[in-house]
Coordinates of C-alpha atoms in Angstrom, one line a residue:
Chain B
M10 CA 76.3 120.2 108.3
T11 CA 74.9 120.0 104.8
N12 CA 73.2 117.0 103.3
A13 CA 76.3 116.3 101.2
V14 CA 78.4 115.8 104.4
Y15 CA 75.8 113.3 105.7
L16 CA 75.7 111.5 102.3
F17 CA 79.4 111.1 102.0
G18 CA 79.8 110.5 105.7
G19 CA 77.4 107.6 105.5
Y20 CA 79.1 106.0 102.5
I21 CA 82.5 106.4 104.1
A22 CA 81.2 104.9 107.3
M23 CA 79.7 101.8 105.5
G24 CA 82.9 101.5 103.3
M25 CA 85.1 101.6 106.4
V26 CA 83.1 98.7 108.0
Y27 CA 83.8 96.5 104.9
L28 CA 87.4 97.6 104.6
L29 CA 88.1 96.9 108.3
Y30 CA 86.5 93.5 108.0
W31 CA 88.5 92.6 104.8
W32 CA 91.7 93.7 106.7
S33 CA 90.8 91.7 109.8
L34 CA 90.2 88.5 107.6
R35 CA 93.5 89.1 105.9
Q36 CA 95.4 89.4 109.2
R37 CA 93.8 86.3 110.6
E38 CA 94.5 84.3 107.3
R39 CA 98.2 85.4 107.4
F40 CA 98.5 84.3 111.0
V41 CA 97.0 80.8 110.3
E42 CA 99.3 80.5 107.2
R43 CA 102.4 81.3 109.2
E44 CA 101.4 78.9 112.1
L45 CA 100.7 76.1 109.5
E46 CA 104.1 76.6 107.9
L47 CA 105.8 76.5 111.3
E48 CA 104.0 73.3 112.3
R49 CA 105.0 71.6 109.0
E50 CA 108.6 72.8 109.3
H51 CA 108.7 71.4 112.9
E52 CA 107.3 68.0 111.7
R53 CA 109.8 67.8 108.8
D54 CA 112.7 68.4 111.3
L55 CA 111.4 65.7 113.6
H56 CA 111.2 63.2 110.8
S57 CA 114.6 64.1 109.3
G58 CA 116.3 63.3 112.6
E59 CA 118.3 66.5 112.4
T60 CA 118.5 68.8 115.5
P61 CA 119.0 72.5 115.3
F62 CA 122.2 72.1 117.3
A63 CA 123.8 69.3 115.2
Chain Q
M30 CA 116.1 79.9 110.9
V31 CA 112.7 78.8 109.7
Q32 CA 111.7 80.3 106.5
V33 CA 108.0 81.3 106.6
Q34 CA 106.1 81.1 103.3
Q35 CA 103.0 83.2 102.8
S36 CA 101.2 80.6 100.6
A37 CA 100.8 77.7 103.0
K38 CA 99.0 74.9 101.1
I39 CA 96.1 73.6 103.0
P40 CA 94.8 70.2 101.9
G41 CA 91.2 69.5 101.1
A42 CA 89.1 69.6 97.9
A43 CA 86.6 72.0 99.6
F44 CA 89.3 74.5 100.5
E45 CA 90.7 74.5 96.9
K46 CA 87.1 74.6 95.4
W47 CA 86.2 77.7 97.5
R48 CA 89.4 79.4 96.7
T49 CA 88.3 79.7 93.0
W50 CA 84.9 81.0 94.1
Q51 CA 86.5 83.6 96.5
T52 CA 88.5 85.1 93.6
R53 CA 85.7 85.2 91.2
L54 CA 83.3 86.7 93.8
G55 CA 85.9 89.2 95.0
W56 CA 86.5 90.7 91.6
L57 CA 82.8 90.5 90.6
S58 CA 81.9 92.4 93.8
V59 CA 84.4 95.2 93.0
V60 CA 83.0 95.8 89.6
L61 CA 79.4 95.6 90.7
V62 CA 80.0 98.0 93.7
V63 CA 81.6 100.5 91.4
I64 CA 78.8 100.3 88.9
G65 CA 76.3 100.6 91.8
L66 CA 78.0 103.6 93.2
G67 CA 78.0 105.2 89.9
M68 CA 74.3 104.6 89.4
A69 CA 73.4 105.7 93.0
F70 CA 75.2 109.0 92.5
F71 CA 74.8 109.9 88.8
Y72 CA 71.9 107.8 87.4
A73 CA 69.1 107.9 90.1
P74 CA 67.4 111.3 90.3
P75 CA 67.3 113.4 93.5
E76 CA 64.3 112.7 95.8
A77 CA 61.5 115.4 95.9
T78 CA 61.7 116.2 99.6
M79 CA 65.0 114.7 100.9
G80 CA 67.2 115.8 97.9
D81 CA 70.4 113.9 97.6
V82 CA 70.9 112.4 101.1
Y83 CA 68.3 109.7 100.3
R84 CA 71.1 108.1 98.0
L85 CA 72.4 106.4 101.1
F86 CA 69.3 104.2 100.8
F87 CA 70.8 102.3 97.8
F88 CA 73.5 100.7 100.0
H89 CA 71.7 101.0 103.4
M90 CA 68.8 98.6 102.6
P91 CA 70.9 96.0 100.7
A92 CA 73.4 95.9 103.7
A93 CA 70.5 95.2 106.0
I94 CA 69.2 92.4 103.7
A95 CA 72.7 90.9 103.4
G96 CA 72.9 90.9 107.2
F97 CA 69.6 88.9 107.3
A98 CA 71.1 86.6 104.7
G99 CA 74.1 85.9 107.0
F100 CA 71.8 85.0 109.9
F101 CA 69.8 82.8 107.6
V102 CA 73.0 80.9 106.6
T103 CA 73.7 80.4 110.3
F104 CA 70.1 79.2 110.9
V105 CA 70.2 76.7 108.0
A106 CA 73.8 75.5 108.8
S107 CA 72.9 75.1 112.5
I108 CA 69.9 72.9 111.6
A109 CA 72.0 70.9 109.2
Y110 CA 74.7 70.5 111.9
L111 CA 72.2 69.0 114.3
V112 CA 70.9 66.6 111.6
E113 CA 74.4 65.5 110.6
R114 CA 77.4 66.6 112.7
T115 CA 80.1 67.6 110.3
A116 CA 82.7 70.3 111.0
E117 CA 82.0 72.1 107.6
R118 CA 78.4 72.8 108.6
D119 CA 79.6 74.5 111.8
M120 CA 82.1 76.5 109.8
W121 CA 79.3 77.9 107.5
A122 CA 77.2 78.7 110.7
V123 CA 80.0 80.8 112.3
A124 CA 80.8 82.5 109.0
G125 CA 77.2 83.4 108.4
A126 CA 76.9 85.0 111.9
E127 CA 80.1 87.0 111.6
T128 CA 79.3 88.3 108.1
G129 CA 75.7 89.0 109.2
I130 CA 77.0 91.2 112.1
V131 CA 79.4 93.0 109.8
F132 CA 76.7 93.8 107.1
S133 CA 74.0 94.7 109.8
L134 CA 76.5 97.1 111.3
A135 CA 77.2 98.7 107.9
G136 CA 73.4 99.0 107.4
I137 CA 72.9 100.6 110.9
L138 CA 75.7 103.1 110.3
G139 CA 74.4 104.1 106.8
G140 CA 70.9 104.5 108.3
M141 CA 72.2 106.7 111.1
F142 CA 73.8 109.1 108.6
W143 CA 70.5 109.1 106.7
A144 CA 68.4 109.5 109.9
R145 CA 70.2 112.7 111.1
P146 CA 69.1 115.1 108.3
V147 CA 65.7 113.4 107.8
W148 CA 64.6 112.5 111.4
N149 CA 66.8 115.2 113.0
V150 CA 68.4 112.5 115.3
W151 CA 71.2 110.0 114.9
W152 CA 69.3 107.4 116.8
T153 CA 65.8 106.9 118.4
W154 CA 64.4 103.9 120.2
D155 CA 61.9 103.2 117.5
A156 CA 60.5 99.7 117.0
R157 CA 62.9 98.9 114.0
L158 CA 66.0 100.3 115.6
T159 CA 65.3 98.6 119.0
S160 CA 64.6 95.2 117.4
V161 CA 67.8 95.5 115.2
T162 CA 69.9 96.3 118.4
I163 CA 68.4 93.2 120.1
M164 CA 69.2 91.1 117.0
M165 CA 72.8 92.4 116.9
L166 CA 73.4 91.8 120.6
T167 CA 72.0 88.2 120.2
Y168 CA 74.5 87.4 117.5
I169 CA 77.3 89.0 119.3
A170 CA 76.4 86.8 122.2
Y171 CA 76.5 83.8 119.8
M172 CA 80.1 84.7 118.9
M173 CA 81.0 85.1 122.6
L174 CA 79.4 81.7 123.3
R175 CA 81.7 80.1 120.7
Q176 CA 84.7 81.8 122.3
A177 CA 83.9 80.5 125.7
I178 CA 83.8 76.7 124.9
D179 CA 87.1 74.9 124.1
D180 CA 85.8 71.4 123.1
P181 CA 84.9 71.7 119.3
E182 CA 82.1 69.3 119.3
R183 CA 80.4 70.8 122.3
R184 CA 81.0 74.3 121.0
A185 CA 79.4 73.4 117.7
R186 CA 76.4 71.7 119.3
F187 CA 75.7 74.6 121.8
A188 CA 76.1 77.2 119.0
A189 CA 73.8 75.3 116.6
V190 CA 71.1 75.5 119.2
M191 CA 71.7 79.3 119.8
G192 CA 72.0 79.8 116.0
I193 CA 68.5 78.4 115.6
V194 CA 66.9 80.3 118.5
A195 CA 68.6 83.6 117.6
F196 CA 67.0 83.6 114.1
V197 CA 63.6 84.3 115.7
N198 CA 64.9 87.9 115.9
V199 CA 65.2 88.3 112.1
P200 CA 61.5 88.1 111.2
L201 CA 60.7 90.3 114.1
V202 CA 63.0 93.0 112.8
W203 CA 61.4 92.7 109.4
L204 CA 57.9 92.8 110.8
S205 CA 58.5 95.5 113.4
T206 CA 57.6 98.4 111.1
R207 CA 54.6 96.5 109.7
W208 CA 53.1 95.4 113.0
I209 CA 53.7 98.4 115.2
D210 CA 51.7 101.5 114.2
R211 CA 53.8 104.2 116.0
T212 CA 57.1 103.9 114.1
I213 CA 59.3 106.5 112.5
H214 CA 60.9 104.1 110.1
P215 CA 59.2 103.9 106.6
V216 CA 58.2 100.7 104.8
L217 CA 59.1 100.6 101.1
F218 CA 58.3 97.0 100.2
G219 CA 55.7 94.5 101.3
G220 CA 53.5 97.0 103.3
E221 CA 52.5 100.5 103.9
S222 CA 54.4 103.1 106.1
S223 CA 52.6 104.1 109.4
E224 CA 51.3 107.6 109.7
T225 CA 54.2 108.5 112.0
A226 CA 56.9 107.4 109.5
Q227 CA 59.2 110.0 108.2
G228 CA 61.6 109.7 105.1
D229 CA 59.2 107.7 103.1
L230 CA 59.8 107.7 99.3
A231 CA 58.0 106.7 96.2
L232 CA 60.6 104.9 93.9
T233 CA 60.7 105.9 90.3
P234 CA 61.8 103.3 87.7
S235 CA 65.3 104.6 87.5
M236 CA 65.5 104.4 91.4
E237 CA 64.3 100.8 91.2
I238 CA 66.9 99.7 88.7
T239 CA 69.6 101.4 90.7
L240 CA 68.4 99.6 93.9
M241 CA 68.4 96.2 92.1
V242 CA 72.0 96.7 90.9
C243 CA 73.2 97.8 94.3
M244 CA 71.3 94.9 95.9
V245 CA 73.1 92.4 93.6
A246 CA 76.5 94.2 94.2
V247 CA 76.1 94.0 98.1
L248 CA 74.9 90.3 98.0
V249 CA 77.9 89.3 95.8
L250 CA 80.1 91.2 98.3
F251 CA 78.4 89.3 101.1
A252 CA 79.0 86.0 99.3
Y253 CA 82.7 86.9 98.9
F254 CA 83.2 87.6 102.7
L255 CA 81.2 84.5 103.6
V256 CA 83.3 82.2 101.4
R257 CA 86.5 83.8 102.7
R258 CA 85.4 83.4 106.3
V259 CA 84.6 79.7 105.7
R260 CA 88.0 79.1 104.2
L261 CA 89.6 80.8 107.2
E262 CA 87.8 78.2 109.5
M263 CA 89.0 75.4 107.2
A264 CA 92.6 76.6 107.6
R265 CA 92.2 76.8 111.3
A266 CA 90.8 73.3 111.4
E267 CA 93.8 72.0 109.5
L268 CA 96.2 73.8 111.9
S269 CA 94.4 72.2 114.9
R270 CA 94.8 68.8 113.2
L271 CA 98.5 69.3 112.8
R272 CA 99.0 70.5 116.3
E273 CA 97.2 67.4 117.7
G274 CA 99.8 65.2 115.9
G275 CA 98.0 64.4 112.6
E276 CA 99.9 63.3 109.5
I277 CA 101.4 65.9 107.2
S278 CA 100.1 65.9 103.7

């Protein structure tokens, strides 16, 4: 392999680490946001006195 | 059917304050990384013996420094937590360790691609590489310890002690190439390379300017990830509070 392959390979490897970490954070944030919204919806239903089968 | 919204509002002044910082740091890091890459490839001259492959150095060293910065955040936040036990201090500690691992991994990978053409091996059990491996394993163990304990207060207390003890590794990694004579890893700042070092380089003024720009770019990127990780912990804490029957705001 030439030096250029190692040079670009190294930058791609480093970039992939940052990109994967950014993606992993985004996935975890989305999961927590969804769960938060579900919890709030559940609480609102409880306080309104309505049931899903009414 | 429950409608799931993507923009769940999480109460808390700190959460909102850091949202602004996260956006600013994110865009600033994109701009600085692009400038840094441009300078690393087009402004800095080729190195006399290594040619162009040495350009990996401009993001390899800053990534390693950012990794140290992450572990330093864990160290300081862990001490702060033991002084006054607030959940936010524990959040900074875990965020520091995780981002530190990510940036150290990027530094190691960049270094491996530089080592192959210069040292003729991807990896060798040199003092610097061995000490970095031990440091990484210690912080991975820190993250595993956190996963193993359910009680939040107990988890934070145990992790704080480990976050302080684990930091002993960081100065050892820094000093490994300065204290041990037979090492292949060169020293560029704060000391002289050993006689066995390979891949040493004398920085010209344009290389130094490029390194400074790349250093700032990577540290801003690090700050962005750190803030984003802390905000994730804040959102998780709010979710736990709701699940335990807290009031809705």
